[in-house]
Tab-separated table of C-alpha atoms in Angstrom:
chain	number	residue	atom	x	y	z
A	1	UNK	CA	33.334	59.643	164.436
A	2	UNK	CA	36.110	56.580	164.279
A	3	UNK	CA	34.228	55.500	160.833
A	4	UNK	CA	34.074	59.071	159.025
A	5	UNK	CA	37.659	59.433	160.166
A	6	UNK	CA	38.940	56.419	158.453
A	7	UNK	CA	37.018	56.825	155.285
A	8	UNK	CA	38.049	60.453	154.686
A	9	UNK	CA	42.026	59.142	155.652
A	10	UNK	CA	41.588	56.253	152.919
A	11	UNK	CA	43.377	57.286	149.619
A	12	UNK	CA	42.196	56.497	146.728
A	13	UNK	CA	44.456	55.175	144.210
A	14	UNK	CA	44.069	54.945	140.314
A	15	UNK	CA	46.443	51.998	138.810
A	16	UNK	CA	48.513	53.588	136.033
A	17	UNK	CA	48.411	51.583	132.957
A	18	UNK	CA	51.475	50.117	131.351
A	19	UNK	CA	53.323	51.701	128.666
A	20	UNK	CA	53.109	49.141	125.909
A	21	UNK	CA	55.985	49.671	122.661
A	22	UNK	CA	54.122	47.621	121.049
A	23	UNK	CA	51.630	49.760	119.813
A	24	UNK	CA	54.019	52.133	118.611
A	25	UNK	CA	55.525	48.996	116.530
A	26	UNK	CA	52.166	48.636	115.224
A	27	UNK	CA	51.536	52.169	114.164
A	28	UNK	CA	55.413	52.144	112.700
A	29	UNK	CA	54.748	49.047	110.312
A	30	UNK	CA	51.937	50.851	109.531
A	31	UNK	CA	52.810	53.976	107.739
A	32	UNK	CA	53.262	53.320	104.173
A	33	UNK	CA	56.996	53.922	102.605
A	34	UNK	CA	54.881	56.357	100.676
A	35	UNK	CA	55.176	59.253	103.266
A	36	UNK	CA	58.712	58.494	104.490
A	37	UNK	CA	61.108	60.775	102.700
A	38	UNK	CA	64.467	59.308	101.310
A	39	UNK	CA	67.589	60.500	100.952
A	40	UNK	CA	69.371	61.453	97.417
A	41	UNK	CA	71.375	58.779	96.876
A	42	UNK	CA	74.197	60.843	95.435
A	43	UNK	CA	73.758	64.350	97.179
A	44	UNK	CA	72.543	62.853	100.443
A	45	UNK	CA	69.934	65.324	100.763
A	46	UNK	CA	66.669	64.982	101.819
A	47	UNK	CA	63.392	65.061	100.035
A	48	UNK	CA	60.794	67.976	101.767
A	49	UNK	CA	58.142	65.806	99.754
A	50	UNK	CA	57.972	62.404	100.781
A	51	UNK	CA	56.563	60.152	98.184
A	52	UNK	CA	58.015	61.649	95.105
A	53	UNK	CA	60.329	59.352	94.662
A	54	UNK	CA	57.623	55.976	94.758
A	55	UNK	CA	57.838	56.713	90.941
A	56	UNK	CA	61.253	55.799	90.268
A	57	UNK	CA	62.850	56.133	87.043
A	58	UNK	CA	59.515	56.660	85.222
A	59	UNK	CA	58.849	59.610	82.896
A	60	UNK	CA	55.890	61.453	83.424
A	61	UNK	CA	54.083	62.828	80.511
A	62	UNK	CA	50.684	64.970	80.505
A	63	UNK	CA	48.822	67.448	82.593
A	64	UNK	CA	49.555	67.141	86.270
A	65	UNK	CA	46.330	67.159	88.482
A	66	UNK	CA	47.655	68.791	91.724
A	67	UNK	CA	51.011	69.694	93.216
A	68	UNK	CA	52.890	66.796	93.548
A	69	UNK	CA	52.223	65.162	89.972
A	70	UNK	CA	53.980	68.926	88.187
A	71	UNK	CA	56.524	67.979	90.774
A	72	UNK	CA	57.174	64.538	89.598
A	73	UNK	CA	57.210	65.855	86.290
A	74	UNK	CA	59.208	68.724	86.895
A	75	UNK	CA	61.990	65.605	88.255
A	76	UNK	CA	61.258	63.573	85.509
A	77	UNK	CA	62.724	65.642	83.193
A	78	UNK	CA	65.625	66.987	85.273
A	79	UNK	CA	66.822	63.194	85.334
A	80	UNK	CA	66.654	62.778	82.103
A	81	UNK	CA	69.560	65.581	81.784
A	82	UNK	CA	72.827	65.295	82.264
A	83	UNK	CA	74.221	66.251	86.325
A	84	UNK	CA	77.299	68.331	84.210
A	85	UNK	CA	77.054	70.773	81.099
A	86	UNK	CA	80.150	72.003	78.993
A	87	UNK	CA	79.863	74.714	76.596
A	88	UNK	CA	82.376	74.031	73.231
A	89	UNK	CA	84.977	76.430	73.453
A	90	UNK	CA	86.648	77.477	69.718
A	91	UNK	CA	90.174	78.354	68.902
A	92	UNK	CA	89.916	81.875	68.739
A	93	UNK	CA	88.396	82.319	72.228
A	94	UNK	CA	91.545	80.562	73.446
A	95	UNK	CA	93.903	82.614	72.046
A	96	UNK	CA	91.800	85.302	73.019
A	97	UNK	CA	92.032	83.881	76.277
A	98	UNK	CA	95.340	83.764	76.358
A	99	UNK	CA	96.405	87.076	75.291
A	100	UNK	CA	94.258	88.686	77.820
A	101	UNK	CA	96.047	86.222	80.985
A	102	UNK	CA	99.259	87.445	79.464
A	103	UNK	CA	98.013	91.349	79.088
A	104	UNK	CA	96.872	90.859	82.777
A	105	UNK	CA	100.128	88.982	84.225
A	106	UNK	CA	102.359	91.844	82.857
A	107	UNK	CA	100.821	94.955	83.588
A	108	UNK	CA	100.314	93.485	87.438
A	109	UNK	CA	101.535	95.934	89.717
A	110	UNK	CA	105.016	94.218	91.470
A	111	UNK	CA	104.601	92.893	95.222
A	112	UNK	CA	104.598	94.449	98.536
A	113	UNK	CA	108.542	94.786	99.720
A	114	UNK	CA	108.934	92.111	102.946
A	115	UNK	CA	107.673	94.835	105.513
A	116	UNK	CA	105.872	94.007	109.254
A	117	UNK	CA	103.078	94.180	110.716
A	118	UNK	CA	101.770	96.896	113.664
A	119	UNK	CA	100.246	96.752	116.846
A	120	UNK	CA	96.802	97.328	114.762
A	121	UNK	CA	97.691	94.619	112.114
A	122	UNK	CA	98.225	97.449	109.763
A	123	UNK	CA	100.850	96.299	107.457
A	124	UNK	CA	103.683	98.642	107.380
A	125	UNK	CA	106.316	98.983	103.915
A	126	UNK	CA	109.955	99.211	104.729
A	127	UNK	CA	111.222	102.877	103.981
A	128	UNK	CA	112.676	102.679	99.564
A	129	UNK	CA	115.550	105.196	99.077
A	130	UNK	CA	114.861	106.543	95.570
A	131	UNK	CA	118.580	107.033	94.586
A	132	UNK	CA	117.216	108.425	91.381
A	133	UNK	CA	115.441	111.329	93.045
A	134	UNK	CA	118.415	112.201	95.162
A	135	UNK	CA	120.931	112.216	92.079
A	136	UNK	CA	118.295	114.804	90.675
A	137	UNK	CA	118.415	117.085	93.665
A	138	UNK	CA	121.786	117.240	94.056
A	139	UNK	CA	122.309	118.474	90.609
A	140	UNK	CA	120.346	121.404	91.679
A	141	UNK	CA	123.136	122.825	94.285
A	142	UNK	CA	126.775	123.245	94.057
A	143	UNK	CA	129.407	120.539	94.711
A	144	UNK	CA	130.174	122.305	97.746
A	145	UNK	CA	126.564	122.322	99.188
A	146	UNK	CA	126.195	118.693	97.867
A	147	UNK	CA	129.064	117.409	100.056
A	148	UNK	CA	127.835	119.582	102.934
A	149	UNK	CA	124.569	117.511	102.505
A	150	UNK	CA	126.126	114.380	102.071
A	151	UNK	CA	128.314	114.712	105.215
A	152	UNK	CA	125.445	115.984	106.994
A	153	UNK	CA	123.239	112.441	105.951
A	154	UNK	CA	126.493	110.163	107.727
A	155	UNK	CA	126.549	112.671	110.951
A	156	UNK	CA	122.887	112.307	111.401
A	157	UNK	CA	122.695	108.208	110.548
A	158	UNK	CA	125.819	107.773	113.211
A	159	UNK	CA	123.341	110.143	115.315
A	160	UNK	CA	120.822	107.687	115.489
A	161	UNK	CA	122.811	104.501	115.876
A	162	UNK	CA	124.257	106.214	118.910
A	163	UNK	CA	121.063	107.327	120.622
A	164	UNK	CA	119.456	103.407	120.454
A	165	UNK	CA	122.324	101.976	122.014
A	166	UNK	CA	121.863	101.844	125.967
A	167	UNK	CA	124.486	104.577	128.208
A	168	UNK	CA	126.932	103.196	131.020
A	169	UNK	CA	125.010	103.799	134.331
A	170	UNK	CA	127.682	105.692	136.097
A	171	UNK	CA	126.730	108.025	133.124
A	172	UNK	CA	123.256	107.719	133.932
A	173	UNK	CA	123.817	108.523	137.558
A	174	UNK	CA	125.526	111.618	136.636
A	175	UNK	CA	122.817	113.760	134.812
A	176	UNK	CA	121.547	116.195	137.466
A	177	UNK	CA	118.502	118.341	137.780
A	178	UNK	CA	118.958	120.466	134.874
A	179	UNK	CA	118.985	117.487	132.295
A	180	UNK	CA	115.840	115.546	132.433
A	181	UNK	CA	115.053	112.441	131.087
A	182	UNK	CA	110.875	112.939	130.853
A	183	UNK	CA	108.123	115.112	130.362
A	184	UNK	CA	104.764	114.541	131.909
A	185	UNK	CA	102.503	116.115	129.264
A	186	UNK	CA	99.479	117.417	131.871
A	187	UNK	CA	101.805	118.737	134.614
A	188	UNK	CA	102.211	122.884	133.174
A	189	UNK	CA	105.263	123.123	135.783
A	190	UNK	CA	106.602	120.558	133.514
A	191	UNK	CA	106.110	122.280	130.907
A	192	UNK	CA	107.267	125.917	131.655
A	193	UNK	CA	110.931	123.913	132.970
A	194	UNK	CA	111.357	122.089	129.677
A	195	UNK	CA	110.552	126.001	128.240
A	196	UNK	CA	113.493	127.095	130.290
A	197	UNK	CA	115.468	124.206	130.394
A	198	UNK	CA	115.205	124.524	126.008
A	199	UNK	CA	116.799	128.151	126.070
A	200	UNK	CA	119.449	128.044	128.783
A	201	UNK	CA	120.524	124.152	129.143
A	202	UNK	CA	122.474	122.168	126.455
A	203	UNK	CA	121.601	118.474	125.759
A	204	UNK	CA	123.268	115.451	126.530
A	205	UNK	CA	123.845	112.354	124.403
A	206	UNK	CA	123.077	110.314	127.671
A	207	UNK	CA	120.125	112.445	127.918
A	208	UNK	CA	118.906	112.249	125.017
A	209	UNK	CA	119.382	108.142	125.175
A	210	UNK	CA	117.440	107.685	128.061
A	211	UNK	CA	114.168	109.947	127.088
A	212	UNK	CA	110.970	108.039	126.083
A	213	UNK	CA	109.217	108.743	122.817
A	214	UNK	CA	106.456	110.479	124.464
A	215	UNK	CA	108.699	112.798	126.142
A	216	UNK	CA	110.518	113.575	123.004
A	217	UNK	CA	107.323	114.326	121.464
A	218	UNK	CA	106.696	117.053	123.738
A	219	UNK	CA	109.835	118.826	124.274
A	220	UNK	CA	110.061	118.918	120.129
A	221	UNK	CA	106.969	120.471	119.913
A	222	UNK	CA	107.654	123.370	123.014
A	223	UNK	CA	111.046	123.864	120.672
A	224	UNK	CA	108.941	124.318	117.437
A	225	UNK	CA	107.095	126.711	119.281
A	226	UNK	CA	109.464	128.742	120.897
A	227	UNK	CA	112.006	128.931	117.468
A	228	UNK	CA	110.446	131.859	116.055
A	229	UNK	CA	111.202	133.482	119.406
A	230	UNK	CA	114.671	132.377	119.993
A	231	UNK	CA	115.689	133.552	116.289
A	232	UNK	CA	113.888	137.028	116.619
A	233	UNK	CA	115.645	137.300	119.459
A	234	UNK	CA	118.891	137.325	117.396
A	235	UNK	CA	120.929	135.858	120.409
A	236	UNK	CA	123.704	133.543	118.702
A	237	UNK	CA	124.207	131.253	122.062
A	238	UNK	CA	120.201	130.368	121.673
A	239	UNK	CA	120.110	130.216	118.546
A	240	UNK	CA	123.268	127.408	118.844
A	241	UNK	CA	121.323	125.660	121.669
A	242	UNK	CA	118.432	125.264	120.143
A	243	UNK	CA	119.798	124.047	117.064
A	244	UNK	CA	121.459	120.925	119.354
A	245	UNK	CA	117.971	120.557	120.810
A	246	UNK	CA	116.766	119.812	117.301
A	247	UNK	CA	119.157	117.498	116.288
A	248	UNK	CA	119.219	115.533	119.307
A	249	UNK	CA	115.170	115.253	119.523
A	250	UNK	CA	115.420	114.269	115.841
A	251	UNK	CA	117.988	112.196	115.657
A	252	UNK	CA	116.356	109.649	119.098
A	253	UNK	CA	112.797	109.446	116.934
A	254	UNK	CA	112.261	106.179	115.242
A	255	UNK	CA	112.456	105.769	111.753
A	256	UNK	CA	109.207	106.673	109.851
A	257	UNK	CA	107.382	103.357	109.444
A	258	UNK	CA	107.600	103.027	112.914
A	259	UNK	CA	105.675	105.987	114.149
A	260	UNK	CA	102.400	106.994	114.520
A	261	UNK	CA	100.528	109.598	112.405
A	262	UNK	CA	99.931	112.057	115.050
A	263	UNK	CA	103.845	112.085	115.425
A	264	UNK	CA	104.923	112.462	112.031
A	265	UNK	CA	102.389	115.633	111.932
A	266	UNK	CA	104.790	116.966	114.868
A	267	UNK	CA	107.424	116.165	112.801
A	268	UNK	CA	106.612	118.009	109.691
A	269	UNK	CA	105.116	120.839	111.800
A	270	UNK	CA	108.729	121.374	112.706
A	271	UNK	CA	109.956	121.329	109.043
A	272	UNK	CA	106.998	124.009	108.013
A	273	UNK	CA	108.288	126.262	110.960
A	274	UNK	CA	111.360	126.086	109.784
A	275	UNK	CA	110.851	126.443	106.153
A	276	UNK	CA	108.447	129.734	106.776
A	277	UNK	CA	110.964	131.534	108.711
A	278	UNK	CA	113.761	130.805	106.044
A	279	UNK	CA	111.348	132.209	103.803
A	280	UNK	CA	110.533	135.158	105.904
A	281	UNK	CA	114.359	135.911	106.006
A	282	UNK	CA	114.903	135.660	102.694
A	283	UNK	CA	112.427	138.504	101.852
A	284	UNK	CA	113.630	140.927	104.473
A	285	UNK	CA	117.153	140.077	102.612
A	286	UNK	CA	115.790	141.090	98.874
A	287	UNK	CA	114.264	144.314	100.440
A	288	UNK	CA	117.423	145.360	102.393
A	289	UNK	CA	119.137	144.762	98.684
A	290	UNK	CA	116.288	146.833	96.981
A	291	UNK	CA	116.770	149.304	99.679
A	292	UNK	CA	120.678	149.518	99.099
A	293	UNK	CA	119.923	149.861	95.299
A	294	UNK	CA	118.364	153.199	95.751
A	295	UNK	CA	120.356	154.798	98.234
A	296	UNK	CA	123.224	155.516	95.950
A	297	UNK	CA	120.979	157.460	93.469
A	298	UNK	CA	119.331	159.300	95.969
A	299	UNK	CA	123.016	160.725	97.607
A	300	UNK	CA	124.079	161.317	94.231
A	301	UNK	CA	121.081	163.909	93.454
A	302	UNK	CA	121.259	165.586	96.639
A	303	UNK	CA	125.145	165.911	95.817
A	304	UNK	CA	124.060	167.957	92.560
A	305	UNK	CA	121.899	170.194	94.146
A	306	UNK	CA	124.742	171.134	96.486
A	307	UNK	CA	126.875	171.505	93.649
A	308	UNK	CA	124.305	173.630	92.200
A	309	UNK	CA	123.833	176.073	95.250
A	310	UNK	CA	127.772	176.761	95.753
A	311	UNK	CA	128.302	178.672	92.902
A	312	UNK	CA	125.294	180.953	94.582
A	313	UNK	CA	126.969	181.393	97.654
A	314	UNK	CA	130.739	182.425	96.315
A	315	UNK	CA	128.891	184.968	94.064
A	316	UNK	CA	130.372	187.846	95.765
A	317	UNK	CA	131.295	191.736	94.674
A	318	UNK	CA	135.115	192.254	93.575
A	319	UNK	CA	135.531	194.667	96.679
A	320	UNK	CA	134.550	192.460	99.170
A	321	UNK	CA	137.178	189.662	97.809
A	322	UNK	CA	139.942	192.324	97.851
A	323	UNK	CA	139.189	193.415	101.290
A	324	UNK	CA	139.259	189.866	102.344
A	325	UNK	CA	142.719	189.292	101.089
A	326	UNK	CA	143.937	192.682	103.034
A	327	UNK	CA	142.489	190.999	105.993
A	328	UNK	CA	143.933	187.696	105.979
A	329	UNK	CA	147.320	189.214	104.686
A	330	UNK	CA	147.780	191.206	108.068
A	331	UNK	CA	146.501	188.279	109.515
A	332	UNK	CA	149.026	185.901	108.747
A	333	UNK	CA	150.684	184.756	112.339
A	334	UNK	CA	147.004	184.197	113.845
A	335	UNK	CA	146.287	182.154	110.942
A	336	UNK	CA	149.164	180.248	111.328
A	337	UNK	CA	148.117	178.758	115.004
A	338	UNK	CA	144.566	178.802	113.352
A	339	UNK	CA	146.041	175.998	110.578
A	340	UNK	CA	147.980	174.089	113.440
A	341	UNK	CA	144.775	173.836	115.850
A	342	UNK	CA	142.297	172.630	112.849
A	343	UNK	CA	145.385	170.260	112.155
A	344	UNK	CA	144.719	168.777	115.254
A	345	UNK	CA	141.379	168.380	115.155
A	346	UNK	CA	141.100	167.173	111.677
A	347	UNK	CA	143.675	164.099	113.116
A	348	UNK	CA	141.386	163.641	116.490
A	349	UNK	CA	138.498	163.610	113.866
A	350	UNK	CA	140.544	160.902	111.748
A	351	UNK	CA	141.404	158.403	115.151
A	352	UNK	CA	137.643	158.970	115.996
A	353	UNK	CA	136.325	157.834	112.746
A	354	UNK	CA	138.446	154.519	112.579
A	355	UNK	CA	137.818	153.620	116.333
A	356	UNK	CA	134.021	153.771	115.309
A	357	UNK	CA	134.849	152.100	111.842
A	358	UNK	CA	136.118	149.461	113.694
A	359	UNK	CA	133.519	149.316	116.201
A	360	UNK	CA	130.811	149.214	113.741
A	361	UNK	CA	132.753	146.107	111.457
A	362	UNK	CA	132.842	144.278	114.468
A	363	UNK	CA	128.819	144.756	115.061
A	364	UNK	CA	128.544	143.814	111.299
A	365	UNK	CA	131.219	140.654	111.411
A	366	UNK	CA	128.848	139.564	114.795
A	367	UNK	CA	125.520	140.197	112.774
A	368	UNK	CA	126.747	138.722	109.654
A	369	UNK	CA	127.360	135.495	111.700
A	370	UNK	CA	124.222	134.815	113.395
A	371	UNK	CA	122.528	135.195	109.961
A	372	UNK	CA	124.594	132.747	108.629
A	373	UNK	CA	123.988	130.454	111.822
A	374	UNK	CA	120.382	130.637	111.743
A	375	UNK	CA	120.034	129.713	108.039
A	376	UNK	CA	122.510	126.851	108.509
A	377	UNK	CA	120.403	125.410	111.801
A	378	UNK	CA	116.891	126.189	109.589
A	379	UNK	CA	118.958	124.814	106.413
A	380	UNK	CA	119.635	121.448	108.869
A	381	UNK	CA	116.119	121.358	110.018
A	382	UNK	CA	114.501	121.010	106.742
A	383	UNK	CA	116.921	118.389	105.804
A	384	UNK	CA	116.519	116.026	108.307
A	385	UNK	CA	112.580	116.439	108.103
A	386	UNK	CA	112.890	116.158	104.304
A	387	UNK	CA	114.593	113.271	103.696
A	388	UNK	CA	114.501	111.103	106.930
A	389	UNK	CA	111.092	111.238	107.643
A	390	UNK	CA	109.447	111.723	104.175
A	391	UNK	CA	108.648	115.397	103.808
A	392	UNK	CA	110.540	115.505	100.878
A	393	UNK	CA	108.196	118.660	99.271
A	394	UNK	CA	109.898	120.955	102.032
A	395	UNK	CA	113.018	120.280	100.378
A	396	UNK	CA	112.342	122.713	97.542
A	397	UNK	CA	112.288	125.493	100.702
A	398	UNK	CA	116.123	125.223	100.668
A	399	UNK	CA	118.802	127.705	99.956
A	400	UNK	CA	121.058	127.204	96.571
A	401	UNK	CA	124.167	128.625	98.136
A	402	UNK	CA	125.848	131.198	95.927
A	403	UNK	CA	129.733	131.426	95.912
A	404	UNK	CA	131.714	134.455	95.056
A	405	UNK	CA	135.268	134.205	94.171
């Protein structure tokens, strides 16, 4: 038992042979230079066919008997070209050339104006002022409506350079509940106070300084909604508030190559709702005027039919006239106090009709001027939208003002 134990515990080792490099040596002096491939000596790239280049600078002529003689052939005669080839070029190509370079350097479009770059590496232009375009336009209104526009540009410009500047903090602390400074877009509560904040609530220059650009977004767009409204309505104290609503909100948005497309499109929505409305008015003016035009005919052919049916109505018999006269003549003292009441009526009649004349020039004065303030606030609207923030095609929507002396 001792004896199987001992043989079955007895490993049995086999001696691992030595690793000899000199075999390797051997089998490396071996291989011919023949199947090593060398490198280009003036590329530095190297051969995928070792052994084509055994045949050094030696032309090869004749059929080639398998793949690696058309090779040798095929590099035998690339060697025997030159590395560079230049095609002669004649005078008149040159000038042709030329003339072409020079075509091509003058009719090149002029460089980008130094602008900036964007948060999305979008490269933005600063804004031009075509003077030229403005000179045209203002030959198209009267001086008077010119200046108007010109003062208008210098209020709205010392608008903006107001707004960016930063308010005292004591004026800060002052704003109370009725004059936010932000509008959370997803909260409707939000929304339906900025709806009655719009129409009852003036703005405030340090009010208007603190609000973000979202929030200004979104209380220009609840105005744009709610100014068809507000100038139905024909109230003249909304139609003055929400006129400072729009200029404020217009005058604290950036300039237009700093916003974003989405705003601009709230922008110019603005300018279209103001431009349709103007339009809208203007139309209900021309009808009231055709309206106007045809009245007076109208009264004067109902005027000749009455003229025509009086001398119907006096037609009477000789005898009746005479016994009318006998009448009256005995008459005489009643018709006396007759003449003295109708006196008295005819001057109450008189008092009457002024006190109501009155009344009703007062309801035309008071109608005459909210017309002419909700033209001016539309008038002011497409303006600023027009030529501030590049909608200049909704300038054409303008009144010319007429002038009578």
């Amino acid at each position: 038992m001792p004896d199987k134990r001992k043989a079955s515990m007895a490993p049995s080792y086999s001696k691992r042979p030595r690793i000899s490099y000199e075999d390797e040596e051997d089998q490396a002096s071996s291989v011919t230079p023949y199947e090593k491939p060398v490198n280009h000596p003036l590329y530095g790239q190297k051969n995928a066919f070792p052994g084509l280049d055994d045949g050094g600078d030696e032309l090869c002529y004749g059929d080639a008997d398998d793949g690696l003689e058309y090779l040798r052939m095929v590099r035998s005669e690339a060697s025997a070209l030159p590395s560079l080839f230049s095609a002669k070029t004649s005078k008149e190509d040159h000038d042709s050339k030329c003339s072409a370079t020079t075509t091509i350097a003058q009719t090149k479009p002029p460089s980008f104006p130094p602008g900036f770059f964007d948060k999305e590496e979008a490269y933005v232009a600063p804004v031009e002022h075509n003077e030229t375009t403005v000179a045209t336009s203002q030959e198209l209104y009267p001086e008077a409506q010119s200046a108007y526009y010109n003062l208008l540009r210098h209020r709205f410009k010392l608008l903006r350079s107001t707004l960016k500047c930063s308010p005292p903090a004591a004026v800060i602390a002052a704003l109370d509940h009725a004059h936010p400074i932000s509008l959370p877009r997803r909260v409707e509560a939000a929304r339906k106070e900025w709806r009655r904040l719009v129409m009852t609530v003036d703005p405030q220059m340090a009010q208007l300084a603190c609000m973000d650009m979202d929030s200004v977004f979104g209380v220009l767009q609840i105005m744009a909604r709610m100014m068809s409204d507000v100038l139905r309505s024909g109230d003249a104290e909304k139609i003055r508030r929400i006129g400072a609503w729009a200029w404020g909100l217009l005058g604290k948005c950036r300039e237009i190559g700093e916003l974003s497309t989405a705003e601009v499109g709230d922008i110019r929505d603005l300018g279209k709702r103001a431009a349709k409305i103007l339009q809208k008015i203007r139309e209900a003016d021309d009808t009231m005027q055709m309206e106007d035009e045809e009245l007076p005919d109208s009264e004067t052919g109902e005027e000749e039919l009455a003229q025509e049916e009086v001398p119907a109505e006096t037609d009477e018999p000789e005898d009746q006239t005479t016994q009318t006269e006998l009448e009256n003549g005995n008459d005489a003292d009643m018709a006396d106090v007759v003449d003295e009441a109708a006196e008295l009526e005819a001057a109450k009649a008189r008092l009457q009709a002024k006190m109501q004349d009155s009344g009703d020039s007062e309801v035309d004065a008071d109608d005459d001027s909210v017309s002419k303030q909700t033209r001016a606030m539309l008038d002011m609207v497409i303006m600023v939208v027009g030529e501030f923030y590049g909608q200049r095609d909704l300038l054409d929507s303008r009144e010319v003002w007429t002038i009578s002396l």
